[in-house]
CSV table of C-alpha atoms in Angstrom, one decimal:
chain,number,residue,atom,x,y,z
M,196,ASP,CA,76.2,45.4,64.6
M,197,GLN,CA,79.8,46.8,64.3
M,198,GLN,CA,81.3,45.4,61.0
M,199,VAL,CA,84.9,47.5,61.0
M,200,LYS,CA,86.6,47.6,64.5
M,201,GLN,CA,89.2,49.1,65.5
M,202,ASN,CA,89.9,48.5,68.9
M,203,SER,CA,92.3,51.1,70.6
M,204,PRO,CA,91.3,53.5,70.9
M,205,SER,CA,94.4,55.6,71.3
M,206,LEU,CA,98.1,55.3,70.9
M,207,SER,CA,100.7,56.8,72.1
M,208,VAL,CA,104.2,56.3,70.5
M,209,GLN,CA,107.5,58.2,70.5
M,210,GLU,CA,108.4,60.5,66.7
M,211,GLY,CA,110.8,58.6,64.5
M,212,ARG,CA,109.6,55.4,65.8
M,213,ILE,CA,106.8,52.6,64.1
M,214,SER,CA,102.9,53.7,64.4
M,215,ILE,CA,101.2,50.4,63.7
M,216,LEU,CA,97.3,51.3,64.1
M,217,ASN,CA,94.8,47.9,63.8
M,218,CYS,CA,90.9,47.3,62.4
M,219,ASP,CA,89.5,44.6,62.3
M,220,TYR,CA,86.0,43.1,60.6
M,221,THR,CA,83.4,40.8,60.1
M,222,ASN,CA,81.7,41.2,56.7
M,223,SER,CA,84.2,39.3,54.2
M,224,MET,CA,82.2,41.1,51.3
M,225,PHE,CA,84.1,43.9,51.7
M,226,ASP,CA,86.3,45.4,48.7
M,227,TYR,CA,88.2,47.9,49.5
M,228,PHE,CA,89.9,49.4,52.6
M,229,LEU,CA,91.0,52.6,53.4
M,230,TRP,CA,92.0,55.4,55.9
M,231,TYR,CA,91.2,58.2,57.6
M,232,LYS,CA,92.9,60.6,59.4
M,233,LYS,CA,90.9,63.8,61.3
M,234,TYR,CA,92.1,66.3,63.4
M,235,PRO,CA,90.2,68.2,65.4
M,236,ALA,CA,87.4,70.5,63.9
M,237,GLU,CA,88.0,69.5,60.9
M,238,GLY,CA,86.5,66.9,58.3
M,239,PRO,CA,87.9,63.6,57.6
M,240,THR,CA,90.7,63.8,54.9
M,241,PHE,CA,92.2,60.4,53.1
M,242,LEU,CA,95.2,58.7,53.9
M,243,ILE,CA,95.6,55.5,52.3
M,244,SER,CA,93.3,52.3,50.4
M,245,ILE,CA,93.9,48.6,49.3
M,246,SER,CA,92.3,46.7,47.5
M,247,SER,CA,91.2,43.1,48.7
M,248,ILE,CA,92.8,41.1,46.1
M,249,LYS,CA,96.2,43.1,47.9
M,250,ASP,CA,97.7,42.9,50.6
M,251,LYS,CA,99.6,46.6,51.0
M,252,ASN,CA,99.6,48.8,49.6
M,253,GLU,CA,102.9,51.6,50.0
M,254,ASP,CA,102.2,55.1,50.2
M,255,GLY,CA,105.3,57.3,51.4
M,256,ARG,CA,105.5,56.7,55.4
M,257,PHE,CA,102.2,54.7,54.9
M,258,THR,CA,101.8,51.4,53.9
M,259,VAL,CA,98.2,49.6,55.0
M,260,PHE,CA,98.8,45.3,55.2
M,261,LEU,CA,95.6,43.1,54.6
M,262,ASN,CA,95.0,40.1,55.9
M,263,LYS,CA,91.9,38.8,54.5
M,264,SER,CA,91.8,35.5,56.3
M,265,ALA,CA,92.4,36.8,59.5
M,266,LYS,CA,89.5,40.0,58.6
M,267,HIS,CA,92.5,42.1,59.5
M,268,LEU,CA,94.3,45.2,58.1
M,269,SER,CA,96.7,47.3,59.8
M,270,LEU,CA,98.2,51.6,58.8
M,271,HIS,CA,102.1,51.2,59.6
M,272,ILE,CA,103.5,54.7,59.6
M,273,VAL,CA,107.3,55.6,59.5
M,274,PRO,CA,108.7,57.0,61.1
M,275,SER,CA,106.4,59.1,63.2
M,276,GLN,CA,106.4,62.5,63.2
M,277,PRO,CA,104.0,64.9,65.9
M,278,GLY,CA,102.4,66.3,63.1
M,279,ASP,CA,100.4,62.6,62.8
M,280,SER,CA,98.8,63.1,65.6
M,281,ALA,CA,95.7,62.8,65.2
M,282,VAL,CA,91.8,60.2,65.5
M,283,TYR,CA,92.2,57.4,62.7
M,284,PHE,CA,89.7,56.4,60.8
M,285,CYS,CA,89.2,52.8,59.4
M,286,ALA,CA,86.7,52.3,56.7
M,287,ALA,CA,85.3,49.5,54.0
M,288,SER,CA,83.1,49.7,51.4
M,289,GLY,CA,81.4,46.0,49.1
M,290,PRO,CA,79.6,45.0,47.8
M,291,TRP,CA,78.0,46.8,45.4
M,292,GLY,CA,74.6,45.9,44.6
M,293,GLY,CA,71.9,47.9,43.5
M,294,ALA,CA,72.1,51.5,44.5
M,295,THR,CA,74.1,50.2,48.0
M,296,ASN,CA,77.5,52.6,48.3
M,297,LYS,CA,78.6,53.9,51.3
M,298,LEU,CA,82.2,53.8,53.2
M,299,ILE,CA,81.6,51.7,57.0
M,300,PHE,CA,83.9,53.4,59.3
M,301,GLY,CA,85.5,52.3,63.3
M,302,THR,CA,85.2,54.4,65.9
M,303,GLY,CA,88.6,55.7,65.3
M,304,THR,CA,91.9,55.3,67.4
M,305,LEU,CA,94.0,58.9,68.9
M,306,LEU,CA,97.6,58.4,67.8
M,307,ALA,CA,99.8,60.9,69.7
M,308,VAL,CA,103.3,61.6,68.8
M,309,GLN,CA,105.4,62.5,71.7
M,310,PRO,CA,107.7,65.0,70.1
A,40,ASP,CA,88.8,76.4,47.8
A,41,THR,CA,87.1,74.0,45.6
A,42,GLY,CA,86.7,71.7,48.9
A,43,VAL,CA,83.3,70.3,49.8
A,44,SER,CA,81.4,73.4,52.2
A,45,GLN,CA,79.0,72.7,55.4
A,46,ASN,CA,76.8,75.7,56.8
A,47,PRO,CA,76.1,76.5,59.2
A,48,ARG,CA,79.2,75.0,60.6
A,49,HIS,CA,77.7,75.0,64.5
A,50,LYS,CA,73.6,75.4,65.8
A,51,ILE,CA,72.7,75.2,68.7
A,52,THR,CA,69.4,74.9,69.0
A,53,LYS,CA,66.6,74.5,71.6
A,54,ARG,CA,64.1,70.6,71.5
A,55,GLY,CA,61.5,70.8,69.3
A,56,GLN,CA,62.8,73.5,66.7
A,57,ASN,CA,63.4,72.9,63.2
A,58,VAL,CA,67.1,72.9,61.4
A,59,THR,CA,68.5,72.3,58.2
A,60,PHE,CA,72.1,71.6,57.1
A,61,ARG,CA,73.3,72.7,53.7
A,62,CYS,CA,75.9,70.7,52.4
A,63,ASP,CA,77.3,72.2,48.6
A,64,PRO,CA,80.5,69.3,46.9
A,65,ILE,CA,82.9,69.3,45.0
A,66,SER,CA,81.1,70.6,41.6
A,67,GLU,CA,82.2,67.6,39.6
A,68,HIS,CA,81.4,64.8,41.9
A,69,ASN,CA,77.9,63.3,41.2
A,70,ARG,CA,77.6,61.7,44.6
A,71,LEU,CA,76.7,62.3,48.0
A,72,TYR,CA,76.4,61.4,51.9
A,73,TRP,CA,75.5,62.3,55.1
A,74,TYR,CA,76.7,61.3,58.1
A,75,ARG,CA,76.8,61.3,61.7
A,76,GLN,CA,79.0,61.1,63.9
A,77,THR,CA,79.4,61.3,68.1
A,78,LEU,CA,81.6,61.4,70.4
A,79,GLY,CA,83.7,58.6,70.6
A,80,GLN,CA,82.4,57.1,67.7
A,81,GLY,CA,83.4,56.9,63.5
A,82,PRO,CA,80.7,58.2,61.1
A,83,GLU,CA,77.9,56.8,60.7
A,84,PHE,CA,76.4,56.1,57.2
A,85,LEU,CA,72.6,57.9,56.7
A,86,THR,CA,71.9,58.3,53.1
A,87,TYR,CA,73.7,58.9,49.7
A,88,PHE,CA,72.1,60.4,46.8
A,89,GLN,CA,74.0,59.5,43.4
A,90,ASN,CA,73.1,62.7,41.2
A,91,GLU,CA,69.4,63.8,42.0
A,92,ALA,CA,68.4,61.1,43.4
A,93,GLN,CA,68.3,59.3,46.8
A,94,LEU,CA,69.5,56.4,46.6
A,95,GLU,CA,70.0,54.5,49.9
A,96,LYS,CA,69.0,55.6,53.4
A,97,SER,CA,69.9,54.2,56.9
A,98,ARG,CA,67.5,52.8,59.4
A,99,LEU,CA,69.3,56.1,61.5
A,100,LEU,CA,67.8,57.8,59.4
A,101,SER,CA,64.4,58.0,61.1
A,102,ASP,CA,61.4,60.4,59.7
A,103,ARG,CA,61.7,63.4,61.8
A,104,PHE,CA,65.0,63.6,58.8
A,105,SER,CA,64.5,63.9,55.2
A,106,ALA,CA,67.2,64.7,52.7
A,107,GLU,CA,66.9,66.4,49.0
A,108,ARG,CA,69.3,67.5,46.9
A,109,PRO,CA,67.6,69.2,43.4
A,110,LYS,CA,69.6,69.4,40.5
A,111,GLY,CA,72.3,67.3,41.5
A,112,SER,CA,74.1,70.3,43.4
A,113,PHE,CA,73.5,71.1,46.7
A,114,SER,CA,72.1,68.7,49.4
A,115,THR,CA,70.3,69.5,52.7
A,116,LEU,CA,69.4,67.9,55.8
A,117,GLU,CA,66.3,68.5,58.1
A,118,ILE,CA,65.8,67.6,61.7
A,119,GLN,CA,62.4,68.4,62.3
A,120,ARG,CA,61.1,68.3,66.1
A,121,THR,CA,64.6,67.9,67.2
A,122,GLU,CA,65.2,66.3,70.1
A,123,GLN,CA,69.2,65.8,72.6
A,124,GLY,CA,69.6,62.8,71.1
A,125,ASP,CA,70.1,64.0,67.8
A,126,SER,CA,73.1,66.3,69.5
A,127,ALA,CA,76.5,65.5,67.0
A,128,MET,CA,78.5,66.0,64.0
A,129,TYR,CA,76.8,65.9,60.8
A,130,LEU,CA,79.2,65.2,57.9
A,131,CYS,CA,78.6,65.6,53.9
A,132,ALA,CA,80.8,63.9,51.9
A,133,SER,CA,81.0,63.9,47.9
A,134,SER,CA,82.8,61.2,45.7
A,135,LEU,CA,83.9,61.0,41.8
A,136,GLY,CA,83.4,57.0,41.7
A,137,LEU,CA,81.7,54.8,43.2
A,138,ALA,CA,82.4,54.5,47.3
A,139,GLY,CA,86.5,53.1,48.2
A,140,VAL,CA,87.4,51.9,44.3
A,141,GLY,CA,89.8,53.6,42.9
A,142,THR,CA,88.5,57.6,42.4
A,143,GLY,CA,86.0,57.2,44.9
A,144,GLU,CA,87.1,58.2,47.8
A,145,LEU,CA,85.2,60.0,50.1
A,146,PHE,CA,86.0,63.8,50.2
A,147,PHE,CA,84.9,65.4,53.6
A,148,GLY,CA,83.6,69.0,55.3
A,149,GLU,CA,84.6,69.8,58.1
A,150,GLY,CA,80.2,69.4,59.5
A,151,SER,CA,77.9,70.1,61.1
A,152,ARG,CA,77.9,70.5,65.0
A,153,LEU,CA,73.9,70.3,66.5
A,154,THR,CA,74.1,70.9,70.0
A,155,VAL,CA,70.1,70.2,70.9
A,156,LEU,CA,69.3,72.0,74.5
C-alpha cells in the first residue's frame, strides 16, 4: 500500500511566483518528513525536513508545513526560479523499532518553473 | 569527490544473465540503503545495512536478489537470472544517523540503470 502519496504528478508555475507541492500520508506513526529534489540522471538530493512535533520549518526560499491531524504536508517555494525545475519527492520515516530504519517515498511531482 | 559512488552507471543485459552493482558510501557513514526506482514511481526500499549487518529486507527483494556489505564499507547488489521486470534504476544511499532524524538524511548516489532485454 502507498503510505506516502503525491497526487499531483506535475505542476507548472511562473518564475517569481509561489510553488506549492503537496503530500499526504497514511501512517500516523511517522516521526520525520523530508523533501528531496531530483534532476534527470542524478540521484535525489535532500532539500528540507520537519519533525512531527513541529508544524513549520523554513530554510531560505523553502518552507515545509505539516498538518498532523490531516496527515498532510506541503512544500512552499518562494520565489520560484527556473533552476527549481525538477522532480520533488516527499518522504517519511519512523517509527523505529528493532531493525527498522528507512525512508518511504511518494511518487513525486514534476515541477516546471517557466521563465 | 566524497559523495556516494555507484558503478556501473548503466548496464544492459540479456534476460537470464546475472548482474552486480557496487556502491561506495560516504566514508564515515555506517548506514547504507538500496532502493529501486521505476518510471513514474518514487524510490522503493530494498534493503538496509548498519555496518556489515543486513538488518532489513523488503518483500521486493526476491530470492534472486542478494546484497552484501563486507567489512561495513562498500556494498554490492547482485541480481541473478535477470527478468525484464528487473529493469529499473538502482539507487544506493548512505546516512550517518537514523533515516530522517537530525543528521540522518540519506545521501544518494547517481544510480545504476539496469536494462534487461
